[in-house]
Coordinates of C-alpha atoms in Angstrom, one line a residue:
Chain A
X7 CA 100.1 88.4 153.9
X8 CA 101.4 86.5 151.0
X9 CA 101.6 82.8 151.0
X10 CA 103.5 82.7 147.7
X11 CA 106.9 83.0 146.7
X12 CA 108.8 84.4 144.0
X13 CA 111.3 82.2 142.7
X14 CA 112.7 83.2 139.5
X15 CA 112.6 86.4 137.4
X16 CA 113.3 88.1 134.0
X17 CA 113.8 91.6 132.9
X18 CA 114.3 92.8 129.2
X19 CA 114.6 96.0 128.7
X20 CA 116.9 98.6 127.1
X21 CA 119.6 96.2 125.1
X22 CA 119.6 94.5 128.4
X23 CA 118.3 90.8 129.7
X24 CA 118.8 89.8 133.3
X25 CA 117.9 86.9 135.2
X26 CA 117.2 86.5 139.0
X27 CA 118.5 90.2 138.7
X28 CA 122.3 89.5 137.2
X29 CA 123.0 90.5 133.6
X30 CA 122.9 87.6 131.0
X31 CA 122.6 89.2 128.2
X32 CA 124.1 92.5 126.5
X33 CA 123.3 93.8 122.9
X34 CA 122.9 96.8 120.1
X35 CA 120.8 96.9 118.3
X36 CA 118.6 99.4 115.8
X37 CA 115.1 97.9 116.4
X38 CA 113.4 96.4 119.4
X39 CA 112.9 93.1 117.2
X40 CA 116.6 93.1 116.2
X41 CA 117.1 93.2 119.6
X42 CA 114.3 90.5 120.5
X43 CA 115.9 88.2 117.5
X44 CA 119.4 88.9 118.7
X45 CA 118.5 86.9 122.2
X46 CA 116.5 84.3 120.4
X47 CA 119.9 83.0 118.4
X48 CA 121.7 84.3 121.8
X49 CA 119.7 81.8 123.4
X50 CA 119.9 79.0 121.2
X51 CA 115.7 78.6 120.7
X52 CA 114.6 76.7 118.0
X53 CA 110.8 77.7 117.3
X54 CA 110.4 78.9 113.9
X55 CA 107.0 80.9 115.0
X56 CA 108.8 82.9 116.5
X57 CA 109.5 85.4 113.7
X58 CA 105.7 85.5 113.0
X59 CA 105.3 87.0 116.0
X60 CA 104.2 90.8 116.7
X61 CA 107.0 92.3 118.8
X62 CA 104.9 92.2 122.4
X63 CA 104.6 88.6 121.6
X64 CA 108.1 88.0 121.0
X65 CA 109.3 90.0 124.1
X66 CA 106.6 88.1 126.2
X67 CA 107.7 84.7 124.7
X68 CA 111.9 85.4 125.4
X69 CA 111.0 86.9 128.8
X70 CA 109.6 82.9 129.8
X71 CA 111.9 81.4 127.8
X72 CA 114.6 83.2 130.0
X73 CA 112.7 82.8 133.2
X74 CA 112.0 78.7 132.5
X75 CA 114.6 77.9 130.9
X76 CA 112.2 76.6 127.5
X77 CA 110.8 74.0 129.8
X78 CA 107.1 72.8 129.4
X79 CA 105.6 73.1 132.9
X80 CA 109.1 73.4 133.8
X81 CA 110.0 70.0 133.4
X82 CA 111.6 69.7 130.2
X83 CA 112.6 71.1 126.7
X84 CA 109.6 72.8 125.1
X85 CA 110.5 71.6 121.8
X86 CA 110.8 68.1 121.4
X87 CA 111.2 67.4 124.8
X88 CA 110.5 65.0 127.7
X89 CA 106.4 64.7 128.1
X90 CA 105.3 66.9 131.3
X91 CA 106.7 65.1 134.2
X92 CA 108.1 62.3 133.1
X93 CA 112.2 63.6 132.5
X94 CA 115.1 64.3 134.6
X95 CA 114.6 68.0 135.7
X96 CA 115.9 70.3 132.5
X97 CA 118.6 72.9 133.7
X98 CA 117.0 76.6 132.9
X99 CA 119.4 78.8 130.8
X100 CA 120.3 81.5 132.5
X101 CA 121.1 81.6 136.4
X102 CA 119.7 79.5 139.2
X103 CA 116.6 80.5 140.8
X104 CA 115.8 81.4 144.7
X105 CA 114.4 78.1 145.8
X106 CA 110.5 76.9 144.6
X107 CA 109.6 74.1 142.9
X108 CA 110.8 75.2 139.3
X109 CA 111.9 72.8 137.2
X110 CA 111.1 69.5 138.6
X111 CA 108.6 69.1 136.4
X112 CA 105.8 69.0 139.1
X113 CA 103.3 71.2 137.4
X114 CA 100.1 69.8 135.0
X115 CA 98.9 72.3 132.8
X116 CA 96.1 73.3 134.7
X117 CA 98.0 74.2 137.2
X118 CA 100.0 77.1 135.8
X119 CA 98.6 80.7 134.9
X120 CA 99.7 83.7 133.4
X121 CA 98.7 87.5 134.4
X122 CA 100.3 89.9 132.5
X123 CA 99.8 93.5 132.3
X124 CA 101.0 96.5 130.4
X125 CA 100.2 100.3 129.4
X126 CA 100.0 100.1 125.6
X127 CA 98.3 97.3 125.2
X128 CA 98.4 96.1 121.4
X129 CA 99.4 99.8 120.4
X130 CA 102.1 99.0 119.1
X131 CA 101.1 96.1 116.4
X132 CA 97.8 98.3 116.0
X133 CA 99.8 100.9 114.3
X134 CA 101.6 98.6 111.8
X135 CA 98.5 96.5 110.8
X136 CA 96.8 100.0 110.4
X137 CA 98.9 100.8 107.7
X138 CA 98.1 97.7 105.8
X139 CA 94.5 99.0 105.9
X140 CA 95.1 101.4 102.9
X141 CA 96.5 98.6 100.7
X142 CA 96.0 94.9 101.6
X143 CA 95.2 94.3 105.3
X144 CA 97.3 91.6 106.7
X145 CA 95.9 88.8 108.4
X146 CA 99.2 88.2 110.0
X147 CA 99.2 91.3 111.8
X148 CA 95.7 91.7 113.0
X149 CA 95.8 88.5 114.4
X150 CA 98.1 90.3 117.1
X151 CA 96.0 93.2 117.4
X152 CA 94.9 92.0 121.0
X153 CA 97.5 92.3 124.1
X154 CA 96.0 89.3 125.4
X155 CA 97.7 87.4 122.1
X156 CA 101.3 87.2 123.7
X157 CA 99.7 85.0 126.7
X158 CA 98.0 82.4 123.8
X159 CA 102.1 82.6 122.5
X160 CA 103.5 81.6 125.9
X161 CA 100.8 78.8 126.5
X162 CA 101.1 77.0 123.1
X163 CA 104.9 77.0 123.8
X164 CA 104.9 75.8 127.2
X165 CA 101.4 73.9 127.2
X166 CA 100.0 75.9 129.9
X167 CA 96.2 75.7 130.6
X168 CA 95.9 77.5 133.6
X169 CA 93.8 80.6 134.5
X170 CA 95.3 83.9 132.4
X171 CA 94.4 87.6 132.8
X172 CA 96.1 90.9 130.4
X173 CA 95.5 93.7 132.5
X174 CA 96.5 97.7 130.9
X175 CA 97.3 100.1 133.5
X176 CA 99.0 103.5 133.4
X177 CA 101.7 102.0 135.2
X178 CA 103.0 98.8 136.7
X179 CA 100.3 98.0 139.4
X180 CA 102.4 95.8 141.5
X181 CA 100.1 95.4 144.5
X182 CA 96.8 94.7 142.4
X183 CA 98.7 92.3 140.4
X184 CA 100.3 90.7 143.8
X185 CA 96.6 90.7 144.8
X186 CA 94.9 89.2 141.9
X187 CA 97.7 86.5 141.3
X188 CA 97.4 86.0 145.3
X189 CA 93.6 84.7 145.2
X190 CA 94.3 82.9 142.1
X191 CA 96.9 80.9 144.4
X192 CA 94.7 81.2 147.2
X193 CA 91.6 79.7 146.3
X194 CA 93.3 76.6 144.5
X195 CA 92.8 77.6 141.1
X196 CA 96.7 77.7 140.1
X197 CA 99.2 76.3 141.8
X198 CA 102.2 78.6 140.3
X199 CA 102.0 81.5 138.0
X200 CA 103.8 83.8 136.0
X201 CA 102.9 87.3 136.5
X202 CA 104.5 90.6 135.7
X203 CA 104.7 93.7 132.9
X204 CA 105.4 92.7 129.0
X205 CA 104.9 96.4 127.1
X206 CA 106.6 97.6 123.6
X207 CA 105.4 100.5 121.6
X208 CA 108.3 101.9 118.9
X209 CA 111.4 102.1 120.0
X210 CA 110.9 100.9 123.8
X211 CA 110.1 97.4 124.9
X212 CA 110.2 96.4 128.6
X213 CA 109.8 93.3 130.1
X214 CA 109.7 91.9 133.9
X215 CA 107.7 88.7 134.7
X216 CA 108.5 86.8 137.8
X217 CA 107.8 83.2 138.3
X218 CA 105.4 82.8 141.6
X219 CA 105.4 79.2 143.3
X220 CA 104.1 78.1 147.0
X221 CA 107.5 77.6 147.9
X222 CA 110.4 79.5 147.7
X223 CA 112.5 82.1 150.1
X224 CA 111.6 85.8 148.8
X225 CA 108.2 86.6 149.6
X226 CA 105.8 87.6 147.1
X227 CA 104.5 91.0 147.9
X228 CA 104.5 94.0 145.9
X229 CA 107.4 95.8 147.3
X230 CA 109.5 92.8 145.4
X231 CA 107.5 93.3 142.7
X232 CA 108.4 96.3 142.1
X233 CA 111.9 95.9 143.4
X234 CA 112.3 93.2 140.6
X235 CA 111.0 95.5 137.7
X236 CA 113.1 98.2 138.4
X237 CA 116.1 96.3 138.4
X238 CA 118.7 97.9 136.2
X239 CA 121.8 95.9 135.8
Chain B
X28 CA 107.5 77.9 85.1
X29 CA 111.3 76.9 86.6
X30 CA 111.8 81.0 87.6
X31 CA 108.0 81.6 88.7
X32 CA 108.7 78.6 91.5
X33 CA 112.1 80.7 92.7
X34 CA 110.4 83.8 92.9
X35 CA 107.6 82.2 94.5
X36 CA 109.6 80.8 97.1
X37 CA 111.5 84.0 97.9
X38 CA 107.9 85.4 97.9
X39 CA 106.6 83.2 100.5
X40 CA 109.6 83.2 103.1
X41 CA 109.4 86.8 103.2
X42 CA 105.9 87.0 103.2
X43 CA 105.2 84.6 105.5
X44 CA 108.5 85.5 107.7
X45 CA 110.1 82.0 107.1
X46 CA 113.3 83.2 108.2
X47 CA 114.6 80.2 109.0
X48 CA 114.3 78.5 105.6
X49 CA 116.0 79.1 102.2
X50 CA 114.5 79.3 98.9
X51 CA 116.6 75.8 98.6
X52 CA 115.0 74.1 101.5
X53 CA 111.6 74.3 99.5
X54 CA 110.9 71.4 97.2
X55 CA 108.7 72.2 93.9
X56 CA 106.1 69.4 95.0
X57 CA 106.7 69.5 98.9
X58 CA 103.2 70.2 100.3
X59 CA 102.8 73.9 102.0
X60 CA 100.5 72.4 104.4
X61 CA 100.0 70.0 107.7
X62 CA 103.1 67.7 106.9
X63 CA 105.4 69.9 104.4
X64 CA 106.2 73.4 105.4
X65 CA 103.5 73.2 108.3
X66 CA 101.6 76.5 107.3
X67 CA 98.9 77.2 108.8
X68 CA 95.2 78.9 108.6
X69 CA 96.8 82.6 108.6
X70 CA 99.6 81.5 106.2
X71 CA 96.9 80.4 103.8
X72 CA 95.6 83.9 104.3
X73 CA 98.9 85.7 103.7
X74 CA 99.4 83.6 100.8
X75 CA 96.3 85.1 99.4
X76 CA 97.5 88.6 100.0
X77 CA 100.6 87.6 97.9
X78 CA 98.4 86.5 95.0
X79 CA 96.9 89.9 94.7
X80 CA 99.6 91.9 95.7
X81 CA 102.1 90.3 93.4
X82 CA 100.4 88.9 90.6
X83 CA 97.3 90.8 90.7
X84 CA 95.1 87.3 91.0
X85 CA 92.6 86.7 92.8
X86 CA 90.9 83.4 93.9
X87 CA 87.8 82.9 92.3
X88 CA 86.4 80.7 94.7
X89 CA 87.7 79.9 98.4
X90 CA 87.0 75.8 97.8
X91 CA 89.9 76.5 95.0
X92 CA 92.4 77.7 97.9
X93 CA 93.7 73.4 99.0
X94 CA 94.3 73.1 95.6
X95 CA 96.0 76.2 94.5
X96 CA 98.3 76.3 97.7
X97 CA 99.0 72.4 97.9
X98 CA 102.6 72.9 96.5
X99 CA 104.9 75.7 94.9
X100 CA 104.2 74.3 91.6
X101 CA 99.9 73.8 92.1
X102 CA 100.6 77.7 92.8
X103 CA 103.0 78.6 89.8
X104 CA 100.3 76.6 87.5
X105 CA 98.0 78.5 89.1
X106 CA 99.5 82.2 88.4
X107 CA 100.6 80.9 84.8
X108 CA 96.8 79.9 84.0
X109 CA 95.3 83.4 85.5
X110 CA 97.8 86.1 84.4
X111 CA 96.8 88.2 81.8
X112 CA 98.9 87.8 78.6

């Protein structure tokens, strides 16, 4: 039995981003990064990195900005902000979370970790930088030919330097992940964590990372899990 | 020179997926690096790509790279001085 709580979450999928599990945002668009650089303006981010992102990275990246709000261990603007700690808590964009200790700014960056997971791993980015290959390789691309890339995104943005795991399964493994986040929390090592699936590969990208704190009202099992990534809106 | 430093900056927002800037917003002498444009290690890569894939140069030596890629115009001097006439 879970100690651990999930307190916010994010879904991106399919034109589509919802927080906590209401719609926020709705667009068209012909790309997946059209889409991705749709909810960056809709969202108002300043972080000009952001377009030399592969497209996992970017989906990874909007998915926390969306689930904190762009708040450095959720205590204040990412970019230009309040040091760790020391501002009034930031309000998150989006909607309110489900109780936890988000956004009070309580976190050091030890203390926060990342465990993401997917099926395609880099696939996607693999593909284009293969293509270079046969004229100039580019070293923008193959820097992002690892899945475990979009996690280095998230941490420079938010400052995290907690423990971090990219996992490639079939599918969304929601009890191993519930498991392996679980000890993390367990045994010390993090104190809150963002866990959940960040995939793309051509046309489809699909995002669902919940934020996972010692406190908070819905439990964090893998039935929630997975009742949080197949939220449709 | 004046036209080599417009298409160069063209060059480098789209090669370097600068979308934020415009051509205007680079200065001629601003430096590319650290305190100017903030590039970094893998833009200094990319900018070799757009040497060769461009203008057909190619750095003789990597110690000339801080020089070459200081500014727009250390990099139009650059092309000007290695393109075949």
């Amino acid at each position: 039995m879970s100690n651990a709580f999930i307190t916010r979450s994010c879904v991106i999928r399919g034109g589509k981003v919802l927080a906590n599990g209401r719609l926020l945002h709705e667009m068209a668009a012909d790309t997946p990064k059209a889409f991705l650089e749709g909810v960056y303006a809709a969202e108002g981010i300043s972080y000009p990195k952001f377009y030399k992102m592969d497209t996992l990275s970017q989906l990874g990246f909007l998915a926390t900005e969306v689930l904190l709000g762009g708040s450095p261990l959720f205590g204040g603007p990412a970019a230009g902000g309040s040091p760790p700690g020391s501002g009034a808590p930031a309000p998150a964009r989006g909607l309110p979370g489900v109780g936890g200790a988000a956004f009070a700014g309580a976190y050091g960056p030890e203390d926060v970790g990342l465990v993401l997971c997917n099926a395609n791993a880099s696939l996607d980015t693999d593909r284009r930088y293969f293509k270079t290959v046969s004229d100039m390789p580019s070293p923008a691309l193959f820097v992002y030919t690892l899945p475990n890339i979009v996690i280095g995104e998230i941490c420079i943005r938010h400052g995290f330097k907690g423990e971090n795991a990219f996992f490639v399964f079939k599918e969304f493994d929601t009890t191993f992940i519930q498991q392996y986040v679980d000890g993390l929390l367990d045994e010390g090592a993090i104190q809150a964590c963002i866990c959940g699936w960040v995939d793309v590969l051509g046309a489809t990208y699909d995002a669902a990372l919940a934020l996972v704190e010692k406190t908070g009202e819905q439990s964090f099992t893998a039935d929630n899990l997975n009742k949080m990534y197949t939220w449709t809106s | 020179m004046d036209q080599l430093m417009a298409d160069l900056k063209r060059q480098i927002i789209a090669q370097l997926n600068l979308k934020d800037l415009q051509p205007e917003n680079i200065g001629d002498d601003e430096p590319l690096f650290v305190e100017g444009l903030g590039l970094d290690s893998i833009d200094a890569l990319e900018l070799i790509v757009l040497l060769q894939q461009e203008y057909k140069i190619r750095l003789a030596s990597a110690e000339e790279g801080p020089n070459v890629f200081r500014t727009v115009r250390t990099m139009a001097q650059y092309i000007k001085d290695h393109q075949k006439a």
